[in-house]
Coordinates of C-alpha atoms in Angstrom, one line a residue:
X11 CA 0.0 0.0 0.0
X12 CA 2.8 2.4 0.9
X13 CA 4.7 1.6 -2.3
X14 CA 1.6 2.2 -4.4
X15 CA 1.1 5.7 -2.8
X16 CA 4.8 6.5 -3.3
X17 CA 4.5 5.5 -7.0
X18 CA 1.4 7.6 -7.5
X19 CA 3.1 10.6 -5.7
X20 CA 6.2 10.3 -7.9
X21 CA 4.0 10.0 -11.0
X22 CA 2.0 13.1 -10.0
X23 CA 5.2 15.0 -9.2
X24 CA 6.8 14.1 -12.6
X25 CA 3.6 15.1 -14.4
X26 CA 3.6 18.5 -12.7
X27 CA 7.3 19.0 -13.5
X28 CA 6.6 18.2 -17.2
X29 CA 3.6 20.5 -17.3
X30 CA 5.7 23.3 -15.8
X31 CA 8.5 22.7 -18.3
X32 CA 6.0 22.8 -21.2
X33 CA 4.5 26.1 -19.8
X34 CA 8.0 27.5 -19.5
X35 CA 8.8 26.6 -23.1
X36 CA 5.5 28.1 -24.3
X37 CA 6.2 31.3 -22.3
X38 CA 9.7 31.4 -23.9
X39 CA 8.3 31.1 -27.4
X40 CA 5.7 33.8 -26.8
X41 CA 8.4 36.2 -25.5
X42 CA 10.6 35.4 -28.5
X43 CA 7.7 36.1 -30.9
X44 CA 6.9 39.4 -29.2
X45 CA 10.6 40.4 -29.4
X46 CA 10.7 39.4 -33.1
X47 CA 7.6 41.5 -33.8
X48 CA 9.3 44.6 -32.4
X49 CA 12.5 43.9 -34.2
X50 CA 10.8 43.3 -37.5
X51 CA 8.8 46.5 -37.2
X52 CA 11.9 48.5 -36.2
X53 CA 13.9 46.9 -39.1
X54 CA 11.2 47.7 -41.6
X55 CA 11.1 51.3 -40.4
X56 CA 14.9 51.7 -40.6
X57 CA 15.0 50.1 -44.0
X58 CA 12.4 52.5 -45.3
X59 CA 14.2 55.5 -43.8
X60 CA 17.5 54.5 -45.2
X61 CA 16.0 53.9 -48.6
X62 CA 14.3 57.3 -48.7
X63 CA 17.0 59.3 -46.9
X64 CA 20.4 58.1 -48.2
X65 CA 20.1 59.7 -51.6
X66 CA 19.6 63.1 -49.9
X67 CA 22.5 62.8 -47.4
X68 CA 25.1 65.3 -48.4
X69 CA 27.3 68.1 -47.0
X70 CA 24.6 70.6 -48.0
X71 CA 22.2 68.8 -45.6
X72 CA 24.6 69.4 -42.7
X73 CA 26.1 72.8 -43.6
X74 CA 23.1 74.6 -45.2
X75 CA 20.3 76.4 -43.5
X76 CA 16.7 75.6 -44.2
X77 CA 15.4 76.7 -47.5
X78 CA 12.4 76.4 -49.8
X79 CA 14.6 75.1 -52.5
X80 CA 15.2 71.3 -52.1
X81 CA 18.7 71.3 -53.4
X82 CA 19.7 74.1 -51.0
X83 CA 17.8 73.0 -47.8
X84 CA 19.8 71.9 -44.8
X85 CA 19.8 71.2 -41.1
X86 CA 22.5 73.5 -39.8
X87 CA 20.4 75.7 -37.5
X88 CA 18.3 72.7 -36.3
X89 CA 21.4 70.6 -35.6
X90 CA 23.2 73.2 -33.6
X91 CA 19.9 74.1 -31.8
X92 CA 19.6 70.4 -30.8
X93 CA 23.1 70.4 -29.5
X94 CA 22.4 73.6 -27.5
X95 CA 19.2 72.1 -26.0
X96 CA 20.9 68.8 -25.1
X97 CA 23.9 70.5 -23.5
X98 CA 21.9 72.8 -21.3
X99 CA 19.3 70.1 -20.5
X100 CA 22.1 67.8 -19.3
X101 CA 23.7 70.6 -17.4
X102 CA 20.5 71.3 -15.5
X103 CA 18.8 67.9 -15.2
X104 CA 21.7 65.5 -14.3
X105 CA 23.0 67.2 -11.1
X106 CA 19.4 68.1 -9.9
X107 CA 18.1 64.6 -10.7
X108 CA 21.0 62.8 -9.0
X109 CA 20.9 65.1 -6.0
X110 CA 17.1 64.6 -5.6
X111 CA 17.5 60.9 -5.8
X112 CA 20.3 60.8 -3.2
X113 CA 18.3 63.0 -0.8
X114 CA 15.1 60.9 -1.1
X115 CA 16.9 57.6 -0.8
X116 CA 19.6 58.3 1.8
X117 CA 18.8 61.4 3.8
X118 CA 15.0 62.2 3.7
X119 CA 12.9 61.0 6.6
X120 CA 10.1 58.6 5.7
X121 CA 7.0 60.6 6.4
X122 CA 3.9 61.7 4.5
X123 CA 5.8 64.6 2.8
X124 CA 8.4 62.3 1.2
X125 CA 5.7 59.8 0.3
X126 CA 3.8 62.6 -1.4
X127 CA 7.0 63.6 -3.3
X128 CA 7.7 60.0 -4.4
X129 CA 4.2 59.4 -5.6
X130 CA 4.2 62.6 -7.7
X131 CA 7.6 61.9 -9.1
X132 CA 6.4 58.5 -10.3
X133 CA 3.2 60.1 -11.7
X134 CA 5.2 62.8 -13.5
X135 CA 7.2 60.2 -15.4
X136 CA 4.0 59.2 -17.3
X137 CA 2.7 62.6 -18.1
X138 CA 2.4 63.3 -21.9
X139 CA 5.2 65.5 -23.2
X140 CA 2.8 68.1 -24.7
X141 CA 1.8 68.9 -21.1
X142 CA 5.3 69.8 -20.3
X143 CA 5.5 71.9 -23.4
X144 CA 2.4 73.9 -22.3
X145 CA 3.8 74.2 -18.8
X146 CA 7.1 75.5 -20.1
X147 CA 5.3 77.9 -22.4
X148 CA 3.2 79.3 -19.5
X149 CA 6.0 79.5 -16.9
X150 CA 9.3 80.1 -18.7
X151 CA 8.1 81.9 -21.8
X152 CA 5.2 83.9 -20.4
X153 CA 5.5 84.3 -16.7
X154 CA 9.3 84.6 -16.4
X155 CA 9.4 86.5 -19.7
X156 CA 12.3 84.5 -21.2
X157 CA 10.6 84.3 -24.6
X158 CA 11.0 81.5 -27.1
X159 CA 14.7 81.0 -26.5
X160 CA 17.1 78.2 -25.9
X161 CA 17.1 78.6 -22.2
X162 CA 13.3 78.2 -22.0
X163 CA 13.5 75.1 -24.2
X164 CA 16.2 73.5 -22.0
X165 CA 14.3 74.2 -18.8
X166 CA 11.2 72.6 -20.3
X167 CA 13.1 69.5 -21.3
X168 CA 14.7 69.4 -17.8
X169 CA 11.2 69.2 -16.3
X170 CA 10.4 66.4 -18.8
X171 CA 13.3 64.1 -18.1
X172 CA 13.9 64.8 -14.3
X173 CA 11.4 62.1 -13.2
X174 CA 13.1 59.5 -15.3
X175 CA 16.5 60.4 -13.9
X176 CA 15.3 60.5 -10.3
X177 CA 13.5 57.1 -10.6
X178 CA 16.4 55.3 -12.3
X179 CA 19.0 56.8 -9.9
X180 CA 16.9 55.8 -6.9
X181 CA 16.7 52.2 -8.1
X182 CA 20.5 52.0 -8.7
X183 CA 21.0 53.4 -5.1
X184 CA 18.6 50.8 -3.7
X185 CA 20.6 48.1 -5.4
X186 CA 23.6 48.8 -3.2
X187 CA 23.7 46.2 -0.4
X188 CA 23.0 47.7 3.1
X189 CA 26.0 45.7 4.4
X190 CA 28.3 48.1 2.5
X191 CA 26.7 51.1 4.2
X192 CA 26.9 49.5 7.6
X193 CA 30.6 48.6 7.1
X194 CA 31.4 52.2 6.1
X195 CA 29.6 53.6 9.1
X196 CA 31.2 51.0 11.4
X197 CA 34.6 52.2 10.3
X198 CA 33.8 55.7 11.4
X199 CA 32.6 57.3 8.2
X200 CA 30.0 60.0 8.4
X201 CA 26.7 59.6 6.5
X202 CA 27.9 61.8 3.6
X203 CA 31.3 60.1 3.5
X204 CA 29.5 56.8 3.3
X205 CA 27.3 58.0 0.4
X206 CA 30.1 59.7 -1.5
X207 CA 32.7 57.0 -1.0
X208 CA 30.7 53.8 -1.1
X209 CA 27.1 54.2 -2.4
X210 CA 27.7 56.6 -5.3
X211 CA 30.6 54.7 -7.0
X212 CA 28.5 51.5 -7.1
X213 CA 25.3 53.3 -8.1
X214 CA 26.9 55.5 -10.8
X215 CA 26.6 53.0 -13.7
X216 CA 22.9 52.8 -13.0
X217 CA 22.7 56.6 -12.9
X218 CA 24.3 56.8 -16.3
X219 CA 21.9 54.2 -17.7
X220 CA 19.0 56.4 -16.5
X221 CA 20.7 59.4 -18.1
X222 CA 21.0 57.6 -21.4
X223 CA 17.3 56.9 -21.4
X224 CA 16.4 60.4 -20.3
X225 CA 18.6 62.1 -22.9
X226 CA 17.4 59.8 -25.6
X227 CA 13.8 60.8 -24.9
X228 CA 14.8 64.5 -24.8
X229 CA 16.5 64.5 -28.2
X230 CA 13.5 63.0 -30.0
X231 CA 10.7 65.0 -28.4
X232 CA 8.9 67.4 -30.8
X233 CA 5.7 68.3 -29.0
X234 CA 7.4 70.4 -26.2
X235 CA 9.7 72.1 -28.6
X236 CA 6.8 73.0 -31.0
X237 CA 5.1 74.6 -28.0
X238 CA 8.2 76.5 -26.9
X239 CA 9.9 77.5 -30.2
X240 CA 6.9 77.2 -32.6
X241 CA 7.4 76.3 -36.3
X242 CA 9.8 79.1 -37.1
X243 CA 12.2 79.6 -40.0
X244 CA 15.7 79.9 -38.4
X245 CA 18.6 80.8 -40.6
X246 CA 21.3 81.3 -37.9
X247 CA 23.1 79.4 -35.2
X248 CA 22.2 80.3 -31.6
X249 CA 25.2 82.0 -30.1
X250 CA 23.9 82.1 -26.5
X251 CA 21.1 80.8 -24.3
X252 CA 18.8 83.7 -25.1
X253 CA 18.7 83.2 -28.8
X254 CA 15.7 81.8 -30.8
X255 CA 16.2 78.2 -31.9
X256 CA 14.9 75.2 -33.7
X257 CA 15.7 71.6 -33.3
X258 CA 15.9 68.5 -35.5
X259 CA 12.4 67.1 -34.7
X260 CA 10.8 70.4 -35.6
X261 CA 12.7 70.7 -38.9
X262 CA 11.8 67.1 -39.8
X263 CA 8.2 67.7 -39.0
X264 CA 8.3 70.9 -41.1
X265 CA 9.6 69.0 -44.1
X266 CA 7.2 66.1 -43.8
X267 CA 4.3 68.5 -43.8
X268 CA 5.3 70.0 -47.2
X269 CA 3.4 68.7 -50.3
X270 CA 6.5 68.0 -52.4
X271 CA 7.7 64.4 -52.3
X272 CA 11.4 65.5 -52.3
X273 CA 10.9 67.0 -48.9
X274 CA 9.9 63.6 -47.6
X275 CA 13.3 62.3 -48.6
X276 CA 14.9 65.3 -46.9
X277 CA 12.9 64.4 -43.7
X278 CA 14.2 60.8 -43.9
X279 CA 17.7 62.1 -44.2
X280 CA 17.1 64.3 -41.2
X281 CA 15.9 61.3 -39.3
X282 CA 19.2 59.5 -40.2
X283 CA 21.1 62.5 -38.8
X284 CA 19.0 62.6 -35.7
X285 CA 19.6 58.9 -35.1
X286 CA 23.4 59.4 -35.7
X287 CA 23.5 62.1 -33.0
X288 CA 21.5 59.9 -30.7
X289 CA 23.8 56.9 -31.2
X290 CA 26.9 59.0 -30.7
X291 CA 25.6 60.4 -27.5
X292 CA 24.6 57.0 -26.2
X293 CA 27.9 55.5 -27.2
X294 CA 29.8 58.1 -25.1
X295 CA 27.4 57.5 -22.1
X296 CA 27.7 53.7 -22.5
X297 CA 31.5 54.0 -22.6
X298 CA 31.6 55.9 -19.3
X299 CA 29.0 53.6 -17.8
X300 CA 31.0 50.5 -18.6
X301 CA 34.2 52.2 -17.4
X302 CA 32.7 53.1 -14.0
X303 CA 31.1 49.7 -13.7
X304 CA 34.4 48.0 -14.0
X305 CA 35.9 50.3 -11.4
X306 CA 33.0 49.6 -9.0
X307 CA 33.5 45.9 -9.4
X308 CA 37.2 46.0 -8.5

């Protein structure tokens, strides 16, 4: 009787194991199919952009200003405007985002105020970008009287990506084992010395990952920039933060909206330039992330 029960138990156990293995294989196949759908769609989009845009890639596209004539139209003002916006946005958002994350995770007391801040930071990360554009238009352009200038655009993009930086940095700080903190404090380090010397070096690669995601979103956003700078015809390079500007997404949108088919090709070429700037920026950030990650593991 006991042997019969043991045999039935083993049979049931093996059957459950086999069923779980089959479910695991099914789940793996589904995930693979979902990934392939995304890759196929992205590949098709890139192939179409390259097919339409490569014939229009030239030095004129990079070094000429926008023009109504297709053979003379370029991205010079939009390209330099994008670099201005990205530089100022990084200058404002990265220190503020990292500082806010460090304070909330390491120094802030756990009460209803910090809970309120954390909930709102999480909610702000999902707000549509056009809302930030209207907010920047109201506060920076109108109330503060900055006008439709580079500084107003950079401050608006800072508001847009700050929640992403704060959330990603907090997650990287949480990933640091508490035993490291306790060991540093046990050796006589102050709270700030512990954060600066132990927590930040380990969490820095995660911070750079969040910065990559945030800046990648900033470079491709068109809605806030349209609200701030409007669809203007700029034929000069901004020389300071109080100049008018345009950016690559706006110029691409402007070309796509034109009826001539050739401007669609120029827009595709502009997308290639935008993707190149994005990849170069991400490559630099990934290099520094990997470098600091190796140092933190030593």
